[in-house]
Amino acid sequence: MILCAGESLIDMVPEDGSFRPLAGGSVYNTAIALGRLGESVSYLWPISRDAFGDMLLRPLAEAGVDTDLCPRTDRLTTLALVTLTGGEARYSFYDEGSAGRMLAPKDIPTLPDAIDALFAGGISLVPDPCGAAIESLITREGGRLPVMLDPNIRPFFIPDAEAYRARLARLIARSDIVKLSGDDLEWLYPDLPLEDAARRVLAQGPRLVLQTGGAAGARAHWAGDPVAAPAIRTTVADTIGAGDTFNAGVLASLRRQGVLTKAGLATITPDQIAAALTLGARAAAITVSRPGANPPWAHEMPA
């Protein structure tokens, strides 16, 4: 079972001059996408008892995501006000004292034996105490479980860039797979070309560094020559949840190929990497073809 640990929130998406609330959050979207793809998945993040908390739980249940590790709390749900410019999503967060924000290292439970891989990332890595909580989980479990990390960097959400860079450096060194967009790489290494920046991340310890670029497709940097997969042509409604769905497709493919283990990732082949990138791209193409973070179900995926 893959454990997804990180933020859930409500995206307030523009619609007909007002805003429509939609369940979202980077790690939450990946958990939903994994469940819809038919993978065994668990989710770890505090869920509020407010009405938005109920809205968050419903899609998790529908996708078959195990929520036994999600504590309920009276703190409020994080809200993200979304604006769209040319189909690209931009966010403003209302997060102070929220249910997820106040997750502390002491709240991280002992993981069930069924958990055999870990995915984490998003804005949950930035503020404390929740950032310290997720870091403590990866520090504790990363030696035995394969870890995939997607920081999904939002510069305007980071009050102390130096401290966050230090945290990311520690997390990257403990991760087996790191996914970074072009924007992420530019933030991490503003003076380097994207390819050089990705190789700099790879040198910190991961087995795979996945570099995504929207319409430019995805590239994997690893011990061998880079492996590329093109983006799938589609009509874009918006990009909300695209990267999160890509992550789920990659994880699903690696699991189905039997290489989502420490040993498997150590001996992975170019064909196995290409298959993972391709499934991620196919899943993401369906998500961007419809409004909001709405990942595909297994029956919607091309054969």
Short mmCIF file of N, CA, C and O in Angstrom, two decimals, residues 76-196:
data_model
loop_
_atom_site.label_atom_id
_atom_site.label_comp_id
_atom_site.label_asym_id
_atom_site.label_seq_id
_atom_site.Cartn_x
_atom_site.Cartn_y
_atom_site.Cartn_z
N LEU A 76 -9.96 24.50 11.43
CA LEU A 76 -10.61 24.72 10.13
C LEU A 76 -9.78 24.17 8.98
O LEU A 76 -8.57 24.00 9.07
N THR A 77 -10.46 23.92 7.87
CA THR A 77 -9.82 23.43 6.65
C THR A 77 -9.10 24.58 5.95
O THR A 77 -9.60 25.71 5.88
N THR A 78 -7.92 24.29 5.40
CA THR A 78 -7.19 25.26 4.58
C THR A 78 -7.97 25.58 3.31
O THR A 78 -8.53 24.68 2.68
N LEU A 79 -8.01 26.86 2.93
CA LEU A 79 -8.63 27.28 1.68
C LEU A 79 -7.56 27.83 0.74
O LEU A 79 -6.63 28.51 1.18
N ALA A 80 -7.69 27.53 -0.54
CA ALA A 80 -6.79 28.06 -1.57
C ALA A 80 -7.63 28.77 -2.62
O ALA A 80 -8.42 28.14 -3.32
N LEU A 81 -7.49 30.07 -2.70
CA LEU A 81 -8.21 30.85 -3.70
C LEU A 81 -7.46 30.77 -5.01
O LEU A 81 -6.29 31.16 -5.11
N VAL A 82 -8.12 30.22 -6.04
CA VAL A 82 -7.48 29.96 -7.32
C VAL A 82 -7.84 31.05 -8.33
O VAL A 82 -9.02 31.41 -8.48
N THR A 83 -6.84 31.55 -9.03
CA THR A 83 -7.08 32.42 -10.19
C THR A 83 -6.43 31.76 -11.40
O THR A 83 -5.40 31.11 -11.29
N LEU A 84 -7.07 31.92 -12.54
CA LEU A 84 -6.59 31.29 -13.77
C LEU A 84 -6.16 32.35 -14.77
O LEU A 84 -6.92 33.27 -15.07
N THR A 85 -4.93 32.22 -15.26
CA THR A 85 -4.40 33.11 -16.28
C THR A 85 -3.92 32.26 -17.44
O THR A 85 -2.94 31.54 -17.31
N GLY A 86 -4.65 32.34 -18.56
CA GLY A 86 -4.29 31.52 -19.71
C GLY A 86 -4.34 30.04 -19.41
O GLY A 86 -3.56 29.26 -19.94
N GLY A 87 -5.27 29.64 -18.53
CA GLY A 87 -5.39 28.24 -18.16
C GLY A 87 -4.44 27.81 -17.06
O GLY A 87 -4.56 26.70 -16.54
N GLU A 88 -3.47 28.65 -16.68
CA GLU A 88 -2.53 28.33 -15.62
C GLU A 88 -3.09 28.76 -14.27
O GLU A 88 -3.60 29.88 -14.12
N ALA A 89 -2.99 27.86 -13.28
CA ALA A 89 -3.55 28.14 -11.97
C ALA A 89 -2.56 28.88 -11.09
O ALA A 89 -1.37 28.54 -11.05
N ARG A 90 -3.05 29.90 -10.36
CA ARG A 90 -2.27 30.59 -9.34
C ARG A 90 -3.10 30.56 -8.05
O ARG A 90 -4.32 30.59 -8.09
N TYR A 91 -2.41 30.55 -6.89
CA TYR A 91 -3.10 30.28 -5.64
C TYR A 91 -2.78 31.33 -4.57
O TYR A 91 -1.67 31.81 -4.47
N SER A 92 -3.79 31.62 -3.73
CA SER A 92 -3.60 32.38 -2.49
C SER A 92 -4.15 31.50 -1.36
O SER A 92 -5.29 31.03 -1.44
N PHE A 93 -3.34 31.28 -0.32
CA PHE A 93 -3.71 30.31 0.71
C PHE A 93 -4.19 30.99 1.99
O PHE A 93 -3.62 31.98 2.43
N TYR A 94 -5.23 30.41 2.59
CA TYR A 94 -5.76 30.81 3.88
C TYR A 94 -5.54 29.62 4.81
O TYR A 94 -6.32 28.67 4.81
N ASP A 95 -4.44 29.69 5.61
CA ASP A 95 -3.93 28.47 6.22
C ASP A 95 -3.55 28.62 7.69
O ASP A 95 -3.28 27.63 8.34
N GLU A 96 -3.53 29.82 8.22
CA GLU A 96 -3.02 30.02 9.57
C GLU A 96 -3.85 29.24 10.59
O GLU A 96 -5.07 29.40 10.67
N GLY A 97 -3.19 28.39 11.38
CA GLY A 97 -3.87 27.64 12.43
C GLY A 97 -4.83 26.57 11.92
O GLY A 97 -5.68 26.10 12.68
N SER A 98 -4.69 26.17 10.68
CA SER A 98 -5.64 25.22 10.08
C SER A 98 -5.40 23.80 10.59
O SER A 98 -4.40 23.50 11.25
N ALA A 99 -6.33 22.91 10.23
CA ALA A 99 -6.26 21.52 10.67
C ALA A 99 -4.92 20.89 10.28
O ALA A 99 -4.24 20.27 11.11
N GLY A 100 -4.54 21.04 9.02
CA GLY A 100 -3.30 20.43 8.56
C GLY A 100 -2.07 21.14 9.05
O GLY A 100 -1.07 20.50 9.41
N ARG A 101 -2.12 22.45 9.07
CA ARG A 101 -0.95 23.26 9.46
C ARG A 101 -0.43 22.86 10.84
O ARG A 101 0.77 22.88 11.09
N MET A 102 -1.34 22.47 11.73
CA MET A 102 -0.95 22.21 13.11
C MET A 102 -0.58 20.75 13.39
O MET A 102 -0.36 20.38 14.53
N LEU A 103 -0.47 19.94 12.33
CA LEU A 103 0.04 18.58 12.51
C LEU A 103 1.47 18.66 13.05
O LEU A 103 2.32 19.35 12.48
N ALA A 104 1.75 17.95 14.14
CA ALA A 104 3.06 18.01 14.78
C ALA A 104 3.77 16.66 14.68
O ALA A 104 3.13 15.63 14.49
N PRO A 105 5.10 16.66 14.80
CA PRO A 105 5.82 15.39 14.74
C PRO A 105 5.29 14.33 15.69
O PRO A 105 5.25 13.13 15.35
N LYS A 106 4.84 14.74 16.89
CA LYS A 106 4.33 13.77 17.85
C LYS A 106 3.02 13.12 17.39
O LYS A 106 2.62 12.08 17.93
N ASP A 107 2.36 13.73 16.39
CA ASP A 107 1.10 13.20 15.89
C ASP A 107 1.28 12.12 14.82
O ASP A 107 0.31 11.48 14.41
N ILE A 108 2.51 11.93 14.34
CA ILE A 108 2.75 10.93 13.30
C ILE A 108 2.66 9.53 13.90
O ILE A 108 3.42 9.19 14.81
N PRO A 109 1.74 8.69 13.42
CA PRO A 109 1.53 7.38 14.04
C PRO A 109 2.54 6.34 13.56
O PRO A 109 3.27 6.55 12.58
N THR A 110 2.57 5.22 14.24
CA THR A 110 3.28 4.05 13.73
C THR A 110 2.55 3.55 12.49
O THR A 110 1.32 3.45 12.49
N LEU A 111 3.27 3.27 11.43
CA LEU A 111 2.63 2.88 10.18
C LEU A 111 2.26 1.40 10.19
O LEU A 111 3.02 0.56 10.70
N PRO A 112 1.11 1.06 9.62
CA PRO A 112 0.74 -0.35 9.49
C PRO A 112 1.74 -1.10 8.63
O PRO A 112 2.40 -0.52 7.76
N ASP A 113 1.84 -2.40 8.83
CA ASP A 113 2.77 -3.22 8.05
C ASP A 113 2.44 -3.21 6.57
O ASP A 113 3.31 -3.46 5.73
N ALA A 114 1.17 -2.92 6.24
CA ALA A 114 0.76 -2.93 4.83
C ALA A 114 1.38 -1.81 4.01
O ALA A 114 1.41 -1.87 2.77
N ILE A 115 1.88 -0.76 4.67
CA ILE A 115 2.50 0.37 3.96
C ILE A 115 3.86 -0.07 3.43
O ILE A 115 4.73 -0.48 4.19
N ASP A 116 4.04 0.03 2.10
CA ASP A 116 5.33 -0.38 1.53
C ASP A 116 5.96 0.69 0.63
O ASP A 116 6.97 0.44 0.00
N ALA A 117 5.37 1.88 0.58
CA ALA A 117 5.96 3.00 -0.16
C ALA A 117 5.35 4.29 0.39
O ALA A 117 4.25 4.29 0.93
N LEU A 118 6.08 5.39 0.22
CA LEU A 118 5.67 6.67 0.79
C LEU A 118 5.77 7.76 -0.26
O LEU A 118 6.79 7.88 -0.95
N PHE A 119 4.71 8.56 -0.37
CA PHE A 119 4.72 9.75 -1.22
C PHE A 119 4.43 10.96 -0.35
O PHE A 119 3.51 10.93 0.48
N ALA A 120 5.18 12.05 -0.54
CA ALA A 120 4.97 13.27 0.24
C ALA A 120 5.36 14.48 -0.58
O ALA A 120 6.04 14.36 -1.61
N GLY A 121 4.95 15.65 -0.12
CA GLY A 121 5.33 16.87 -0.83
C GLY A 121 4.36 18.00 -0.61
O GLY A 121 3.65 18.07 0.38
N GLY A 122 4.34 18.93 -1.58
CA GLY A 122 3.41 20.05 -1.56
C GLY A 122 3.73 21.08 -0.50
O GLY A 122 4.80 21.10 0.10
N ILE A 123 2.75 21.94 -0.25
CA ILE A 123 2.94 23.01 0.73
C ILE A 123 3.03 22.48 2.15
O ILE A 123 3.43 23.20 3.05
N SER A 124 2.66 21.22 2.35
CA SER A 124 2.78 20.62 3.68
C SER A 124 4.22 20.58 4.17
O SER A 124 4.47 20.45 5.37
N LEU A 125 5.19 20.71 3.26
CA LEU A 125 6.60 20.69 3.65
C LEU A 125 7.09 22.03 4.17
O LEU A 125 8.18 22.11 4.75
N VAL A 126 6.32 23.11 3.96
CA VAL A 126 6.85 24.46 4.20
C VAL A 126 6.71 24.91 5.65
O VAL A 126 7.72 25.14 6.34
N PRO A 127 5.48 25.12 6.17
CA PRO A 127 5.37 25.72 7.50
C PRO A 127 5.53 24.67 8.59
O PRO A 127 5.35 23.47 8.36
N ASP A 128 5.85 25.13 9.78
CA ASP A 128 5.86 24.25 10.95
C ASP A 128 4.62 24.55 11.79
O ASP A 128 4.08 25.65 11.73
N PRO A 129 4.11 23.55 12.51
CA PRO A 129 4.77 22.27 12.77
C PRO A 129 4.59 21.19 11.69
O PRO A 129 5.29 20.18 11.73
N CYS A 130 3.68 21.38 10.71
CA CYS A 130 3.40 20.27 9.79
C CYS A 130 4.60 19.91 8.93
O CYS A 130 4.82 18.74 8.62
N GLY A 131 5.41 20.90 8.53
CA GLY A 131 6.60 20.60 7.74
C GLY A 131 7.56 19.71 8.51
O GLY A 131 8.12 18.75 7.96
N ALA A 132 7.74 20.01 9.79
CA ALA A 132 8.61 19.18 10.63
C ALA A 132 8.02 17.79 10.81
O ALA A 132 8.76 16.80 10.90
N ALA A 133 6.68 17.71 10.84
CA ALA A 133 6.03 16.41 11.00
C ALA A 133 6.27 15.51 9.79
O ALA A 133 6.62 14.33 9.93
N ILE A 134 6.10 16.06 8.58
CA ILE A 134 6.34 15.27 7.38
C ILE A 134 7.82 14.91 7.25
O ILE A 134 8.18 13.80 6.86
N GLU A 135 8.70 15.86 7.60
CA GLU A 135 10.13 15.55 7.56
C GLU A 135 10.46 14.42 8.54
O GLU A 135 11.26 13.52 8.22
N SER A 136 9.84 14.43 9.71
CA SER A 136 10.12 13.38 10.68
C SER A 136 9.64 12.02 10.18
O SER A 136 10.29 10.99 10.43
N LEU A 137 8.53 12.00 9.46
CA LEU A 137 8.03 10.76 8.88
C LEU A 137 9.01 10.20 7.86
O LEU A 137 9.34 9.00 7.89
N ILE A 138 9.49 11.06 6.96
CA ILE A 138 10.44 10.61 5.93
C ILE A 138 11.77 10.19 6.57
O ILE A 138 12.37 9.19 6.18
N THR A 139 12.21 10.93 7.57
CA THR A 139 13.45 10.58 8.27
C THR A 139 13.33 9.21 8.93
O THR A 139 14.26 8.40 8.88
N ARG A 140 12.18 8.97 9.55
CA ARG A 140 11.97 7.71 10.27
C ARG A 140 11.81 6.52 9.34
O ARG A 140 12.31 5.43 9.61
N GLU A 141 11.09 6.72 8.22
CA GLU A 141 10.70 5.59 7.37
C GLU A 141 11.51 5.46 6.09
O GLU A 141 11.46 4.43 5.43
N GLY A 142 12.26 6.52 5.71
CA GLY A 142 12.93 6.52 4.42
C GLY A 142 14.04 5.50 4.26
O GLY A 142 14.40 5.14 3.14
N GLY A 143 14.56 4.98 5.36
CA GLY A 143 15.59 3.97 5.26
C GLY A 143 15.07 2.62 4.81
O GLY A 143 15.80 1.82 4.23
N ARG A 144 13.76 2.35 5.07
CA ARG A 144 13.21 1.04 4.72
C ARG A 144 12.18 1.10 3.61
O ARG A 144 11.97 0.13 2.88
N LEU A 145 11.51 2.26 3.44
CA LEU A 145 10.48 2.40 2.43
C LEU A 145 10.98 3.27 1.27
O LEU A 145 11.66 4.27 1.51
N PRO A 146 10.63 2.92 0.03
CA PRO A 146 10.92 3.84 -1.07
C PRO A 146 10.09 5.11 -0.92
O PRO A 146 8.89 5.05 -0.61
N VAL A 147 10.73 6.26 -1.12
CA VAL A 147 10.08 7.56 -0.92
C VAL A 147 10.08 8.32 -2.24
O VAL A 147 11.12 8.47 -2.89
N MET A 148 8.89 8.83 -2.64
CA MET A 148 8.80 9.78 -3.74
C MET A 148 8.42 11.14 -3.17
O MET A 148 7.49 11.25 -2.37
N LEU A 149 9.15 12.17 -3.60
CA LEU A 149 8.96 13.53 -3.10
C LEU A 149 8.63 14.47 -4.25
O LEU A 149 9.32 14.46 -5.28
N ASP A 150 7.58 15.26 -4.11
CA ASP A 150 7.26 16.33 -5.06
C ASP A 150 7.04 17.61 -4.27
O ASP A 150 5.94 17.84 -3.75
N PRO A 151 8.05 18.48 -4.17
CA PRO A 151 7.89 19.70 -3.37
C PRO A 151 6.83 20.66 -3.89
O PRO A 151 6.27 21.43 -3.12
N ASN A 152 6.57 20.64 -5.22
CA ASN A 152 5.53 21.50 -5.80
C ASN A 152 5.68 22.92 -5.25
O ASN A 152 4.76 23.48 -4.66
N ILE A 153 6.84 23.52 -5.48
CA ILE A 153 7.25 24.75 -4.79
C ILE A 153 6.35 25.94 -5.16
O ILE A 153 6.14 26.24 -6.33
N ARG A 154 5.83 26.60 -4.13
CA ARG A 154 5.03 27.82 -4.27
C ARG A 154 5.80 28.96 -3.60
O ARG A 154 5.68 29.15 -2.38
N PRO A 155 6.61 29.73 -4.34
CA PRO A 155 7.50 30.71 -3.70
C PRO A 155 6.78 31.69 -2.78
O PRO A 155 7.32 32.05 -1.72
N PHE A 156 5.58 32.11 -3.15
CA PHE A 156 4.87 33.10 -2.33
C PHE A 156 4.41 32.53 -1.00
O PHE A 156 4.00 33.27 -0.11
N PHE A 157 4.47 31.20 -0.84
CA PHE A 157 4.04 30.55 0.40
C PHE A 157 5.21 30.31 1.34
O PHE A 157 5.02 29.84 2.46
N ILE A 158 6.43 30.67 0.90
CA ILE A 158 7.64 30.34 1.65
C ILE A 158 8.18 31.60 2.33
O ILE A 158 8.76 32.47 1.68
N PRO A 159 8.02 31.73 3.66
CA PRO A 159 8.47 32.95 4.33
C PRO A 159 9.98 33.00 4.53
O PRO A 159 10.55 34.08 4.65
N ASP A 160 10.62 31.84 4.60
CA ASP A 160 12.07 31.79 4.86
C ASP A 160 12.69 30.84 3.83
O ASP A 160 12.77 29.63 4.04
N ALA A 161 13.13 31.41 2.70
CA ALA A 161 13.62 30.59 1.60
C ALA A 161 14.86 29.79 2.01
O ALA A 161 15.01 28.62 1.62
N GLU A 162 15.73 30.38 2.81
CA GLU A 162 16.96 29.69 3.21
C GLU A 162 16.63 28.45 4.04
O GLU A 162 17.19 27.36 3.82
N ALA A 163 15.72 28.61 5.00
CA ALA A 163 15.34 27.47 5.84
C ALA A 163 14.66 26.38 5.02
O ALA A 163 14.88 25.18 5.23
N TYR A 164 13.84 26.80 4.05
CA TYR A 164 13.15 25.81 3.23
C TYR A 164 14.11 25.08 2.30
O TYR A 164 13.99 23.87 2.10
N ARG A 165 15.06 25.79 1.75
CA ARG A 165 16.08 25.12 0.92
C ARG A 165 16.84 24.07 1.74
O ARG A 165 17.15 22.98 1.25
N ALA A 166 17.12 24.39 2.99
CA ALA A 166 17.82 23.44 3.85
C ALA A 166 16.96 22.21 4.11
O ALA A 166 17.45 21.08 4.09
N ARG A 167 15.66 22.42 4.35
CA ARG A 167 14.76 21.28 4.55
C ARG A 167 14.68 20.43 3.29
O ARG A 167 14.75 19.20 3.36
N LEU A 168 14.54 21.07 2.15
CA LEU A 168 14.46 20.31 0.90
C LEU A 168 15.74 19.51 0.66
O LEU A 168 15.68 18.37 0.19
N ALA A 169 16.88 20.08 0.98
CA ALA A 169 18.13 19.36 0.81
C ALA A 169 18.15 18.09 1.65
O ALA A 169 18.58 17.02 1.19
N ARG A 170 17.65 18.19 2.88
CA ARG A 170 17.60 17.01 3.75
C ARG A 170 16.63 15.97 3.19
O ARG A 170 16.91 14.76 3.19
N LEU A 171 15.47 16.43 2.71
CA LEU A 171 14.44 15.50 2.21
C LEU A 171 14.87 14.86 0.90
O LEU A 171 14.64 13.66 0.68
N ILE A 172 15.47 15.63 0.02
CA ILE A 172 15.93 15.08 -1.26
C ILE A 172 16.96 13.98 -1.03
O ILE A 172 16.94 12.94 -1.69
N ALA A 173 17.84 14.18 -0.07
CA ALA A 173 18.88 13.19 0.22
C ALA A 173 18.29 11.89 0.73
O ALA A 173 18.92 10.83 0.60
N ARG A 174 17.07 11.95 1.29
CA ARG A 174 16.44 10.75 1.84
C ARG A 174 15.40 10.16 0.90
O ARG A 174 14.75 9.16 1.23
N SER A 175 15.23 10.76 -0.28
CA SER A 175 14.19 10.31 -1.21
C SER A 175 14.79 9.45 -2.31
O SER A 175 15.95 9.63 -2.71
N ASP A 176 14.00 8.53 -2.82
CA ASP A 176 14.41 7.67 -3.94
C ASP A 176 14.00 8.27 -5.28
O ASP A 176 14.70 8.08 -6.28
N ILE A 177 12.86 8.96 -5.31
CA ILE A 177 12.34 9.60 -6.51
C ILE A 177 11.98 11.03 -6.16
O ILE A 177 11.29 11.27 -5.16
N VAL A 178 12.44 11.98 -6.95
CA VAL A 178 12.08 13.39 -6.75
C VAL A 178 11.50 13.91 -8.06
O VAL A 178 12.14 13.80 -9.11
N LYS A 179 10.30 14.47 -8.01
CA LYS A 179 9.67 15.07 -9.19
C LYS A 179 9.73 16.59 -9.04
O LYS A 179 9.35 17.14 -8.01
N LEU A 180 10.22 17.27 -10.09
CA LEU A 180 10.35 18.71 -10.06
C LEU A 180 9.91 19.29 -11.40
O LEU A 180 10.31 18.81 -12.46
N SER A 181 9.09 20.31 -11.36
CA SER A 181 8.72 21.03 -12.57
C SER A 181 9.85 21.97 -12.97
O SER A 181 10.80 22.20 -12.20
N GLY A 182 9.73 22.54 -14.16
CA GLY A 182 10.70 23.53 -14.57
C GLY A 182 10.75 24.70 -13.61
O GLY A 182 11.84 25.21 -13.29
N ASP A 183 9.59 25.15 -13.13
CA ASP A 183 9.54 26.25 -12.16
C ASP A 183 10.26 25.87 -10.86
O ASP A 183 10.95 26.70 -10.26
N ASP A 184 10.06 24.62 -10.42
CA ASP A 184 10.74 24.16 -9.20
C ASP A 184 12.25 24.23 -9.36
O ASP A 184 12.98 24.70 -8.49
N LEU A 185 12.74 23.73 -10.50
CA LEU A 185 14.18 23.70 -10.75
C LEU A 185 14.75 25.11 -10.84
O LEU A 185 15.86 25.39 -10.35
N GLU A 186 14.00 26.03 -11.45
CA GLU A 186 14.45 27.41 -11.55
C GLU A 186 14.54 28.06 -10.17
O GLU A 186 15.43 28.87 -9.91
N TRP A 187 13.62 27.71 -9.28
CA TRP A 187 13.66 28.27 -7.92
C TRP A 187 14.85 27.71 -7.15
O TRP A 187 15.53 28.44 -6.43
N LEU A 188 15.10 26.40 -7.31
CA LEU A 188 16.19 25.78 -6.59
C LEU A 188 17.56 26.25 -7.09
O LEU A 188 18.47 26.51 -6.29
N TYR A 189 17.69 26.33 -8.42
CA TYR A 189 18.98 26.67 -9.03
C TYR A 189 18.76 27.70 -10.14
O TYR A 189 18.80 27.38 -11.32
N PRO A 190 18.52 28.97 -9.75
CA PRO A 190 18.16 29.99 -10.74
C PRO A 190 19.26 30.29 -11.76
O PRO A 190 18.96 30.82 -12.83
N ASP A 191 20.49 29.93 -11.47
CA ASP A 191 21.59 30.25 -12.38
C ASP A 191 21.99 29.08 -13.29
O ASP A 191 22.95 29.19 -14.06
N LEU A 192 21.24 27.97 -13.21
CA LEU A 192 21.59 26.80 -14.00
C LEU A 192 20.52 26.49 -15.05
O LEU A 192 19.33 26.69 -14.80
N PRO A 193 20.92 25.98 -16.22
CA PRO A 193 19.93 25.41 -17.15
C PRO A 193 19.18 24.27 -16.46
O PRO A 193 19.71 23.62 -15.54
N LEU A 194 17.94 24.01 -16.91
CA LEU A 194 17.11 23.02 -16.24
C LEU A 194 17.76 21.64 -16.17
O LEU A 194 17.70 20.96 -15.15
N GLU A 195 18.40 21.23 -17.25
CA GLU A 195 19.04 19.90 -17.27
C GLU A 195 20.14 19.82 -16.22
O GLU A 195 20.27 18.82 -15.50
N ASP A 196 20.95 20.87 -16.12
CA ASP A 196 22.03 20.89 -15.13
C ASP A 196 21.46 20.91 -13.72
O ASP A 196 22.00 20.27 -12.81
#
